[in-house]
Short mmCIF file of C-alpha atoms in Angstrom, two decimals:
data_model
loop_
_atom_site.label_atom_id
_atom_site.label_comp_id
_atom_site.label_asym_id
_atom_site.label_seq_id
_atom_site.Cartn_x
_atom_site.Cartn_y
_atom_site.Cartn_z
CA MET A 137 56.12 102.11 125.93
CA GLU A 138 55.64 103.32 122.36
CA LEU A 139 55.75 100.50 119.88
CA ILE A 140 54.86 102.05 116.58
CA ARG A 141 53.18 105.12 115.04
CA THR A 142 51.46 105.74 111.74
CA PRO A 143 49.37 108.46 110.08
CA GLN A 144 47.02 105.94 108.67
CA PRO A 145 44.08 105.07 111.00
CA GLU A 146 43.25 101.81 109.10
CA LEU A 147 46.81 100.61 109.47
CA ALA A 148 46.74 101.48 113.24
CA ASP A 149 43.52 99.51 113.54
CA LEU A 150 45.13 96.50 111.91
CA PHE A 151 48.17 96.76 114.17
CA VAL A 152 46.09 96.91 117.30
CA LYS A 153 43.87 94.05 116.16
CA THR A 154 46.83 91.86 115.33
CA LEU A 155 48.61 92.59 118.56
CA ARG A 156 45.57 91.97 120.71
CA ARG A 157 44.76 88.72 118.86
CA ASN A 158 48.29 87.57 119.71
CA GLY A 159 47.84 88.33 123.38
CA PHE A 160 49.52 91.71 123.73
CA ALA A 161 47.97 94.43 125.85
CA VAL A 162 48.15 97.69 123.86
CA ASP A 163 46.75 101.20 124.00
CA ARG A 164 46.22 103.53 121.08
CA ARG A 165 46.22 107.35 121.18
CA GLU A 166 46.42 110.07 118.62
CA ALA A 167 48.85 112.97 118.63
CA ASP A 168 49.82 115.47 115.92
CA GLY A 169 48.07 113.43 113.23
CA GLN A 170 49.81 110.24 114.21
CA HIS A 171 48.19 107.08 115.56
CA ILE A 172 50.48 105.85 118.37
CA ILE A 173 50.36 102.26 119.61
CA GLU A 174 51.81 101.71 123.02
CA LEU A 175 52.68 98.42 124.60
CA GLN A 176 51.59 98.05 128.21
CA ASN A 177 54.23 95.49 129.15
CA PRO A 178 57.76 96.70 128.10
CA ALA A 179 59.15 93.15 128.57
CA GLN A 180 57.11 92.09 125.47
CA TYR A 181 58.63 94.77 123.27
CA GLU A 182 60.96 92.55 121.14
CA HIS A 183 58.30 89.93 120.40
CA ALA A 184 55.61 92.52 119.61
CA HIS A 185 58.07 94.56 117.44
CA ALA A 186 59.04 91.41 115.49
CA LEU A 187 55.32 90.56 114.99
CA LEU A 188 54.68 94.04 113.56
CA GLN A 189 57.68 93.88 111.29
CA GLU A 190 56.49 90.55 109.93
CA LEU A 191 53.06 92.06 109.31
CA ILE A 192 54.50 95.10 107.60
CA ASN A 193 56.64 92.90 105.37
CA ASP A 194 53.63 90.82 104.47
CA LEU A 195 51.69 93.99 103.56
CA ARG A 196 54.57 95.25 101.33
CA HIS A 197 54.78 91.84 99.68
CA GLN A 198 51.00 91.92 98.96
CA GLN A 199 51.34 95.35 97.30
CA HIS A 200 53.80 93.94 94.67
CA ARG A 201 51.91 90.69 93.99
CA GLN A 202 49.94 90.41 90.79
CA PRO A 203 46.19 90.50 91.55
CA VAL A 204 44.53 87.15 91.33
CA GLU A 205 40.91 86.25 90.56
CA PRO A 206 39.11 85.12 93.74
CA LEU A 207 37.32 82.09 92.26
CA THR A 208 40.13 80.44 90.35
CA GLY A 209 43.29 81.92 92.06
CA ARG A 210 44.75 82.53 88.60
CA PRO A 211 46.39 85.92 87.78
CA GLN A 212 43.85 88.35 86.33
CA PRO A 213 44.24 89.39 82.68
CA LEU A 214 45.94 92.75 82.32
CA LEU A 215 43.26 94.59 80.45
CA SER A 216 40.01 92.77 81.40
CA GLY A 217 40.43 92.79 85.10
CA GLY A 218 39.33 89.18 85.08
CA TRP A 219 35.76 90.02 84.18
CA PHE A 220 35.08 86.91 82.08
CA ALA A 221 37.36 84.62 84.01
CA SER A 222 35.54 85.46 87.28
CA MET A 223 32.24 84.13 85.99
CA GLY A 224 30.95 80.62 86.84
CA TRP A 225 30.10 78.16 84.09
CA VAL A 226 26.33 78.85 84.05
CA THR A 227 26.78 82.71 83.85
CA ARG A 228 29.41 82.32 81.18
CA GLY A 229 27.42 79.75 79.14
CA ILE A 230 24.22 81.77 79.08
CA LEU A 231 26.12 84.95 78.27
CA ILE A 232 27.83 83.20 75.33
CA ALA A 233 24.54 81.64 74.15
CA CYS A 234 22.84 85.02 74.13
CA ALA A 235 25.70 86.61 72.16
CA VAL A 236 25.66 83.66 69.61
CA VAL A 237 21.95 83.94 69.08
CA TYR A 238 22.12 87.73 68.66
CA LEU A 239 25.02 87.49 66.18
CA SER A 240 23.39 84.61 64.30
CA THR A 241 20.92 87.04 62.67
CA TYR A 242 23.81 88.77 60.92
CA VAL A 243 25.28 85.55 59.70
CA ILE A 244 22.40 83.18 58.84
CA GLY A 245 19.33 85.38 59.14
CA TYR A 246 16.34 84.98 61.51
CA CYS A 247 15.88 81.22 61.43
CA ILE A 248 17.15 80.80 65.05
CA TYR A 249 15.08 83.79 66.18
CA ASN A 250 11.95 82.30 64.57
CA ALA A 251 12.66 78.92 66.27
CA PHE A 252 13.15 80.56 69.68
CA LEU A 253 10.20 82.97 69.63
CA PHE A 254 7.29 82.34 71.95
CA PRO A 255 4.41 80.77 69.95
CA ARG A 256 1.48 82.92 68.81
CA VAL A 257 -0.89 80.82 70.91
CA VAL A 258 -0.18 79.14 74.22
CA GLU A 259 -1.44 75.79 72.88
CA GLY A 260 1.69 75.75 70.60
CA LEU A 261 3.80 75.05 73.73
CA ALA A 262 2.48 71.46 73.77
CA SER A 263 4.26 70.64 70.56
CA GLN A 264 7.28 72.94 71.08
CA PRO A 265 7.84 73.22 74.86
CA TRP A 266 11.36 74.75 74.51
CA ARG A 267 9.76 77.99 73.45
CA LEU A 268 8.74 78.52 77.09
CA LEU A 269 12.41 79.19 77.89
CA THR A 270 14.13 80.17 74.65
CA PRO A 271 12.87 83.81 74.44
CA MET A 272 15.34 84.64 77.20
CA PHE A 273 18.13 84.37 74.55
CA LEU A 274 16.51 86.87 72.19
CA HIS A 275 17.61 90.48 72.05
CA PHE A 276 16.52 92.89 69.45
CA SER A 277 19.09 95.67 69.53
CA LEU A 278 22.74 96.15 70.48
CA LEU A 279 21.70 98.29 73.46
CA HIS A 280 19.22 95.73 74.57
CA ILE A 281 21.74 92.87 74.66
CA LEU A 282 24.52 94.94 76.17
CA PHE A 283 22.31 96.19 78.97
CA ASN A 284 20.94 92.69 79.65
CA LEU A 285 24.29 90.95 79.56
CA LEU A 286 25.92 93.44 81.85
CA TRP A 287 23.18 92.82 84.40
CA TRP A 288 23.33 89.13 83.73
CA SER A 289 27.08 89.00 84.27
CA ASP A 290 26.93 90.80 87.63
CA LEU A 291 23.85 89.09 89.07
CA GLY A 292 24.68 85.70 87.66
CA ARG A 293 28.23 85.85 89.08
CA LEU A 294 26.86 86.80 92.52
CA ILE A 295 24.20 84.15 92.62
CA GLU A 296 26.62 81.51 91.32
CA ARG A 297 29.32 82.51 93.70
CA LEU A 298 27.07 82.84 96.85
CA GLN A 299 24.72 80.00 96.07
CA SER A 300 25.67 77.59 93.26
CA GLY A 301 25.51 77.06 89.52
CA THR A 302 22.46 74.73 90.14
CA GLN A 303 20.70 77.47 92.05
CA LEU A 304 21.35 79.95 89.23
CA VAL A 305 19.95 77.49 86.66
CA LEU A 306 16.80 77.09 88.80
CA VAL A 307 16.29 80.79 89.26
CA THR A 308 16.85 81.36 85.53
CA VAL A 309 14.41 78.69 84.36
CA ILE A 310 11.66 79.70 86.79
CA THR A 311 12.10 83.42 86.01
CA SER A 312 12.17 82.83 82.23
CA ALA A 313 9.13 80.55 82.27
CA ALA A 314 7.14 82.86 84.53
CA SER A 315 7.93 85.99 82.50
CA ASN A 316 7.13 84.21 79.17
CA LEU A 317 3.78 83.03 80.43
CA ALA A 318 2.85 86.43 81.85
#
């Protein structure tokens, strides 16, 4: 007995999966560009039809909902798409620190840059150990900082979301130290 038909194969897949998960025996066939879902037991028609109507109503409701950011559950800002809001605290903090250090040269000169540069000789690290990590905050052109921060925002967000903020800090510290010693 035909239960429903749709021209959309993805929607037909969802219908079949939902019906089978709820214990209905269904068949699917295609005819004239339509994906037809048939119920094997006609006695279950009312219950299966009600289930699909509920699913369709849920799908319609989801189409009209404001998109939310997956990490916070808050609505995404209209223009930004939630780019900054979707970052974890480590990703956001390092991004802001890099931007502040870069912009500081236009406000107060190169004193921060000079304090963050790697020492001329490795022995200088003994008296100023922060210089092993601080060069990661230095960027020497607008293109350089934009490129690095775009990569940082994507990779940092992924590592922080899939691992943790602590894991991202460890990866960042190890990578920064290793690259500055190389």
